[in-house]
GROMACS .gro file of C-alpha atoms in nm:
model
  257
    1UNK     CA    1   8.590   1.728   8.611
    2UNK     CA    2   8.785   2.028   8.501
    3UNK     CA    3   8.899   2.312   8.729
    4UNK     CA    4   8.623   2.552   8.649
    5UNK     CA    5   8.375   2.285   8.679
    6UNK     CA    6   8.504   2.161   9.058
    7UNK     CA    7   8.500   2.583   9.137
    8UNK     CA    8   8.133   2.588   9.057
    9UNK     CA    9   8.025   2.247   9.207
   10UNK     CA   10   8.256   2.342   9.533
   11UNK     CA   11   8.086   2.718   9.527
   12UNK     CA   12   7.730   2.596   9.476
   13UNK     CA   13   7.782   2.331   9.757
   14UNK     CA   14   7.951   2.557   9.998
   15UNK     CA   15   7.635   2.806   9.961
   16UNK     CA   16   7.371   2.495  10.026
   17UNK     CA   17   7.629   2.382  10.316
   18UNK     CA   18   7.597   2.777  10.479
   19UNK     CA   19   7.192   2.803  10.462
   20UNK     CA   20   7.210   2.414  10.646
   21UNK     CA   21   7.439   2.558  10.879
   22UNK     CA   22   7.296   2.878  10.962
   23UNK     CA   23   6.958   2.706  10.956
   24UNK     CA   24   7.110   2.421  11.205
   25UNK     CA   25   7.249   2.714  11.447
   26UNK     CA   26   6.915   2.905  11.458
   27UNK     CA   27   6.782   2.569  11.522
   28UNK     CA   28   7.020   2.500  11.825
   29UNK     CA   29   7.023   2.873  11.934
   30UNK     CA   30   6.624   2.802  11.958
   31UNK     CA   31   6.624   2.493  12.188
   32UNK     CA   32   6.937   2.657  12.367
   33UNK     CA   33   6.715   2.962  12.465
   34UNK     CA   34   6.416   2.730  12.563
   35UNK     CA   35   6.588   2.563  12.827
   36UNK     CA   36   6.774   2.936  12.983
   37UNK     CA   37   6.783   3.224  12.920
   38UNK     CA   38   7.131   3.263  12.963
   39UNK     CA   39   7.215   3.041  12.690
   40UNK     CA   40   7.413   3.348  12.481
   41UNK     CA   41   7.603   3.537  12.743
   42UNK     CA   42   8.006   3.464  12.757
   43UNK     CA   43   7.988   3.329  12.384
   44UNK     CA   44   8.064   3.667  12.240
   45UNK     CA   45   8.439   3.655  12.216
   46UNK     CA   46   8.410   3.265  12.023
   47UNK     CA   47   8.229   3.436  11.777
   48UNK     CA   48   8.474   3.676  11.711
   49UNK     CA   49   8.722   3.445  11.732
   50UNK     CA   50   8.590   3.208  11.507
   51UNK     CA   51   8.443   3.507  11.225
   52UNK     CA   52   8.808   3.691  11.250
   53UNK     CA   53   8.953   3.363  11.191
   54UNK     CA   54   8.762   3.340  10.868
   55UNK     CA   55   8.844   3.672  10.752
   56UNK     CA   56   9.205   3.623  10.763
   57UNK     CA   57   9.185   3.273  10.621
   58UNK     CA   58   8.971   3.415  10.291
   59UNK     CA   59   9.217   3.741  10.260
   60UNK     CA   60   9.508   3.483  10.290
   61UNK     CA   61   9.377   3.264  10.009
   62UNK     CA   62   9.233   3.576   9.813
   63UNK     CA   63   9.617   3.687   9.844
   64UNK     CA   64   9.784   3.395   9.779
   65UNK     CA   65   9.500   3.359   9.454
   66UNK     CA   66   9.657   3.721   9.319
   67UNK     CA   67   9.997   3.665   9.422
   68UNK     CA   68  10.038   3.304   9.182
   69UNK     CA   69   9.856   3.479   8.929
   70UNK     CA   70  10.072   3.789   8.896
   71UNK     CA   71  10.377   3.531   8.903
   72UNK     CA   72  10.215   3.349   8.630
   73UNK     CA   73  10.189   3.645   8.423
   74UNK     CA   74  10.499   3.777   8.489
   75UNK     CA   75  10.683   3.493   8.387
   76UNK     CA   76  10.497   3.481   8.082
   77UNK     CA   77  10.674   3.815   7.989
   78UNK     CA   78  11.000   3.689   8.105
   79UNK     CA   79  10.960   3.401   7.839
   80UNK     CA   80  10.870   3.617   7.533
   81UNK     CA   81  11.143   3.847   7.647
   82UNK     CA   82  11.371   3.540   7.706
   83UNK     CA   83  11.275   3.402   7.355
   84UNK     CA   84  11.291   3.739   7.171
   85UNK     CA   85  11.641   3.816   7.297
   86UNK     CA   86  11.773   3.491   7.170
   87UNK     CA   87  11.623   3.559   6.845
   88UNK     CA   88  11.803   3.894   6.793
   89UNK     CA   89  12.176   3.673   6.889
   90UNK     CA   90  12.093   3.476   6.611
   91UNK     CA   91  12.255   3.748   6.407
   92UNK     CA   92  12.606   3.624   6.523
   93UNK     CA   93  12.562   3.324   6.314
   94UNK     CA   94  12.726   3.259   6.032
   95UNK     CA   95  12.471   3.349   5.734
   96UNK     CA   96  12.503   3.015   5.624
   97UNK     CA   97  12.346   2.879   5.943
   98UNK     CA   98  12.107   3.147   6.056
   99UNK     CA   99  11.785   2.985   5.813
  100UNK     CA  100  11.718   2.648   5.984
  101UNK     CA  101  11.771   2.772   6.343
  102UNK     CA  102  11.509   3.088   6.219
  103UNK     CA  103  11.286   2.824   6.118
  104UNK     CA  104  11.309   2.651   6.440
  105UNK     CA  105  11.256   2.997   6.609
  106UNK     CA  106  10.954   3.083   6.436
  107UNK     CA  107  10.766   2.718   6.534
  108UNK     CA  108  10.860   2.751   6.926
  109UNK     CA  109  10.612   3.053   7.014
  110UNK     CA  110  10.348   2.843   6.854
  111UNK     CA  111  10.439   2.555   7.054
  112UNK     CA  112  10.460   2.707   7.377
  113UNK     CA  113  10.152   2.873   7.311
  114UNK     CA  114   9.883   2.552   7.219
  115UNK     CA  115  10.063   2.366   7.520
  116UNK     CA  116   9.844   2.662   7.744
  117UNK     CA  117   9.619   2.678   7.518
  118UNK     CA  118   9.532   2.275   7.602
  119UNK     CA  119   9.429   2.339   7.974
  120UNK     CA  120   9.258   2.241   8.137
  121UNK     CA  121   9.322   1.917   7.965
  122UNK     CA  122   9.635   1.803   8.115
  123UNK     CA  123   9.714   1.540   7.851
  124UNK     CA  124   9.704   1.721   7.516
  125UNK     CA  125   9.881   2.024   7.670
  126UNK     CA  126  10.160   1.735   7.772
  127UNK     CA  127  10.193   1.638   7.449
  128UNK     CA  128  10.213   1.974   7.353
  129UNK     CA  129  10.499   2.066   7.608
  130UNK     CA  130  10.687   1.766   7.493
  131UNK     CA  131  10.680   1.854   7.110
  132UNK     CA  132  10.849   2.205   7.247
  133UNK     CA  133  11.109   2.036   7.464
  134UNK     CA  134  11.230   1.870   7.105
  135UNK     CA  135  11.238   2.178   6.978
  136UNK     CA  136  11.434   2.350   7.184
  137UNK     CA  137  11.714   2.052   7.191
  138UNK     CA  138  11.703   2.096   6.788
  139UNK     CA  139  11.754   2.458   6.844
  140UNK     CA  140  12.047   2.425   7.129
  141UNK     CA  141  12.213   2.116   6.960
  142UNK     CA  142  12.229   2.372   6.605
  143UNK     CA  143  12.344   2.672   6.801
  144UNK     CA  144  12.626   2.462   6.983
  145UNK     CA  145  12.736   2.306   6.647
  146UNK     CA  146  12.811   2.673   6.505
  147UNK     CA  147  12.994   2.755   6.835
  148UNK     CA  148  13.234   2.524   6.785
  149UNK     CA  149  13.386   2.684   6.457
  150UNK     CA  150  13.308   2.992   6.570
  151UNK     CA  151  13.673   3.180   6.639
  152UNK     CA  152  13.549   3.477   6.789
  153UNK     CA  153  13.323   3.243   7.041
  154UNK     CA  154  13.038   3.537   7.011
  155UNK     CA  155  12.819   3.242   7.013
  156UNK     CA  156  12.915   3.108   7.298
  157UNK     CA  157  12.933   3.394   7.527
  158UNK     CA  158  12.626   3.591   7.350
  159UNK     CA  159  12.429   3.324   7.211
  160UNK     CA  160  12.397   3.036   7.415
  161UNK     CA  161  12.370   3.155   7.751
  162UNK     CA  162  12.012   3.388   7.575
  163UNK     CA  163  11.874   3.020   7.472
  164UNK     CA  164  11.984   2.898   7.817
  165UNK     CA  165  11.764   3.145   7.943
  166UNK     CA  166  11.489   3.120   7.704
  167UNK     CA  167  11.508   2.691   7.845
  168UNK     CA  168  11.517   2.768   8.200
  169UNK     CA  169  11.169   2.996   8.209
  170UNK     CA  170  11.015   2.746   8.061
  171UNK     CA  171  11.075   2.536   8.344
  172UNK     CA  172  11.003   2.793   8.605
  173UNK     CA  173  10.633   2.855   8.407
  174UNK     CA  174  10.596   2.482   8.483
  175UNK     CA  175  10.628   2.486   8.835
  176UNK     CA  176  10.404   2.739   8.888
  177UNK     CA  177  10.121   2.586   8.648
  178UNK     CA  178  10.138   2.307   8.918
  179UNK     CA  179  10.165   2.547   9.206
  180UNK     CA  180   9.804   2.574   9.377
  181UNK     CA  181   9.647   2.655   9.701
  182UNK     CA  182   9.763   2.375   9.926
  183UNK     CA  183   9.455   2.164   9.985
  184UNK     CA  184   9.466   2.163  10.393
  185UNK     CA  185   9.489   2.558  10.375
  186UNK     CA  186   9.123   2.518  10.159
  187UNK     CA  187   8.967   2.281  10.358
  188UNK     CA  188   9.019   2.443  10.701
  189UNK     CA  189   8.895   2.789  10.498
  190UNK     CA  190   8.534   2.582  10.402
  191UNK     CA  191   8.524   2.441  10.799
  192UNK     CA  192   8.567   2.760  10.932
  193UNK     CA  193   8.295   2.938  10.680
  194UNK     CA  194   8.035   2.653  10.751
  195UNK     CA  195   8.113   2.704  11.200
  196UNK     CA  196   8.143   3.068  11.116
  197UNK     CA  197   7.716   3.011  10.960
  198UNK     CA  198   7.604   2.742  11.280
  199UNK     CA  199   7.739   3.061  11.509
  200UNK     CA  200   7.587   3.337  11.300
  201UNK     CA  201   7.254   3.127  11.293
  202UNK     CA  202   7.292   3.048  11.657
  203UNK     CA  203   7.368   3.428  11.741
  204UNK     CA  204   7.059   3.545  11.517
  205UNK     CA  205   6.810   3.330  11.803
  206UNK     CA  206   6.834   3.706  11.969
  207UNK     CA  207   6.546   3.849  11.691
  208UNK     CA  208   6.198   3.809  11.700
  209UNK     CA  209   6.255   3.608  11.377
  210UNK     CA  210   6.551   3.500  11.120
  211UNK     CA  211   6.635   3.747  10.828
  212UNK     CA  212   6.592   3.548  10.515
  213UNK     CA  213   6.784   3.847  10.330
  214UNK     CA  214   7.090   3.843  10.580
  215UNK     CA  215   7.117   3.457  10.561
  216UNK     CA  216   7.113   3.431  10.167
  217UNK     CA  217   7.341   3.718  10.157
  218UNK     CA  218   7.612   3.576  10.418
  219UNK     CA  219   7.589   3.247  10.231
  220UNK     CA  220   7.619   3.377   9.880
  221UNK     CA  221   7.910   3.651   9.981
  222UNK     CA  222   8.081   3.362  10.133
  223UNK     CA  223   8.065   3.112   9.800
  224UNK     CA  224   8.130   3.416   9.578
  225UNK     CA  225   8.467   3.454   9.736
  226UNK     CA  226   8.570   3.061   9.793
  227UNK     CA  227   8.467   3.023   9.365
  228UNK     CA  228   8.691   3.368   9.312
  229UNK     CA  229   9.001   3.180   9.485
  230UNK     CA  230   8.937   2.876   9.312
  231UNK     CA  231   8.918   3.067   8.971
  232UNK     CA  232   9.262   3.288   9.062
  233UNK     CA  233   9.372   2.929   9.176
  234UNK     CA  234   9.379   2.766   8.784
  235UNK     CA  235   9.365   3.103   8.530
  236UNK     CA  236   9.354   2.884   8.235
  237UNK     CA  237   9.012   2.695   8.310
  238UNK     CA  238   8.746   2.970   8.421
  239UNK     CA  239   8.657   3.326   8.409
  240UNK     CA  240   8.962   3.472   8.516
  241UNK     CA  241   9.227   3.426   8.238
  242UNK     CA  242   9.558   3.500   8.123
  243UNK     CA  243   9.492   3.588   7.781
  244UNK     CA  244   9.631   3.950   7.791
  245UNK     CA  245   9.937   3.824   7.924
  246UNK     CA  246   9.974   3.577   7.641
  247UNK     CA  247   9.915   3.837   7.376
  248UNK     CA  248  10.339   3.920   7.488
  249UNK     CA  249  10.386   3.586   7.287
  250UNK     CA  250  10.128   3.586   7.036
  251UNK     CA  251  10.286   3.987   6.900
  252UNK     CA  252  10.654   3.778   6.903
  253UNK     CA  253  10.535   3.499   6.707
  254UNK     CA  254  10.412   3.745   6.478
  255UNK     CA  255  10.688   3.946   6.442
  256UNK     CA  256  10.917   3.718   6.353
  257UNK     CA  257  10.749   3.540   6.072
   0.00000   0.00000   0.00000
């Protein structure tokens, strides 16, 4: 199951695990209210407790969602800029040297490019990733060989520190493709949103009769917002993407045909 697919499944079962909770509180709130009449005084500050607790779980994950995503895309930028600048160096080649090291150049966008354009499936954007790795040693291993009879060592201190650059991004957009929520922070966010329904549905006892309206609504607000996270969580799978961001690469690759 891919990442958009577990953000729907997790969303949709979160929603159906609110409505049994809520329902369950009522439920509880009912019996509780049979047997005294007291059975709701003193439980005010739980509640609030308990519901501010969930808001500042959901902003943290909402924030943390926006925050990886904005790093994402910023390093994105950072690579094209990385690549593009190294390009330009080429220029302190010797002529003679410049047209398989171009060629190189103008493959590596592409590769970078279907290795993202893989996900959600992990393997072919490996293979992907791995096919770019060999090009950049092809590329470094060319540029170092013209360094070395290069008397005015513009390569050197020009050139290879650019495609040093251009390398190390690549490893820093790796680490955050693999940087998610952390799995304990997401499970106590559902646990809370399922006690924050059994104490909404046990609160709502104090009405003549449930709202059908408020329950759906508290449900579905609360699943809209776990399946936004989720979606900010892996850009690449659902409805939130990074395609605007990858455009910085696509308009290099293009340019330097």
């Amino acid at each position: 199951m891919n990442p958009a697919e577990l953000a729907v499944v997790v969303s949709i079962g979160l929603f159906l695990g609110m409505l049994v909770s809520l329902e369950a509180g009522y439920r509880i709130g009912r019996y509780a209210a049979g047997r005294t009449e007291s059975s709701h005084e003193g439980t005010g500050t739980i509640e609030a407790a308990v519901f501010a607790l969930l808001g500042l779980l959901l902003g943290f994950t909402f924030a943390n969602g926006i925050s990886h995503l904005d790093q994402r895309r910023e390093l994105i930028v950072r690579e094209a800029n990385a690549i593009g600048t190294a390009y330009l160096r080429l220029d302190l080649l010797p002529t003679s040297q410049q047209p398989d090291i171009r060629r190189l150049f103008r493959e590596y966008p592409d590769t970078r490019l279907h290795g993202y354009e893989k996900l959600p499936d992990m393997n072919a954007a490996e293979r992907e990733v791995t096919h770019a790795v060999q090009v950049q040693q092809e590329i470094w291993s060319k540029a170092v060989a013209a360094g070395l009879n290069d008397p005015s060592q513009h390569v050197a201190r020009l050139l290879l520190p650019a495609l040093n650059d251009m390398i190390d991004v690549t490893t820093s957009r790796t680490i955050a493709l693999h940087t998610h929520l952390p799995p304990l922070i997401f499970g106590l966010s559902i646990s809370v949103a399922l006690l924050s329904g059994l104490l909404a549905g046990y609160d709502m006892v104090k009405r003549k009769r449930r709202s059908g309206l408020h329950v759906v609504l508290y449900a579905a607000v609360i699943a809209l917002t776990i399946y936004t996270v989720l979606d900010l969580d892996n850009p690449r799978a659902g409805l939130i993407r990074l395609d605007a961001a990858d455009n910085a690469l696509i308009q290099l690759r293009d340019s330097i045909r």
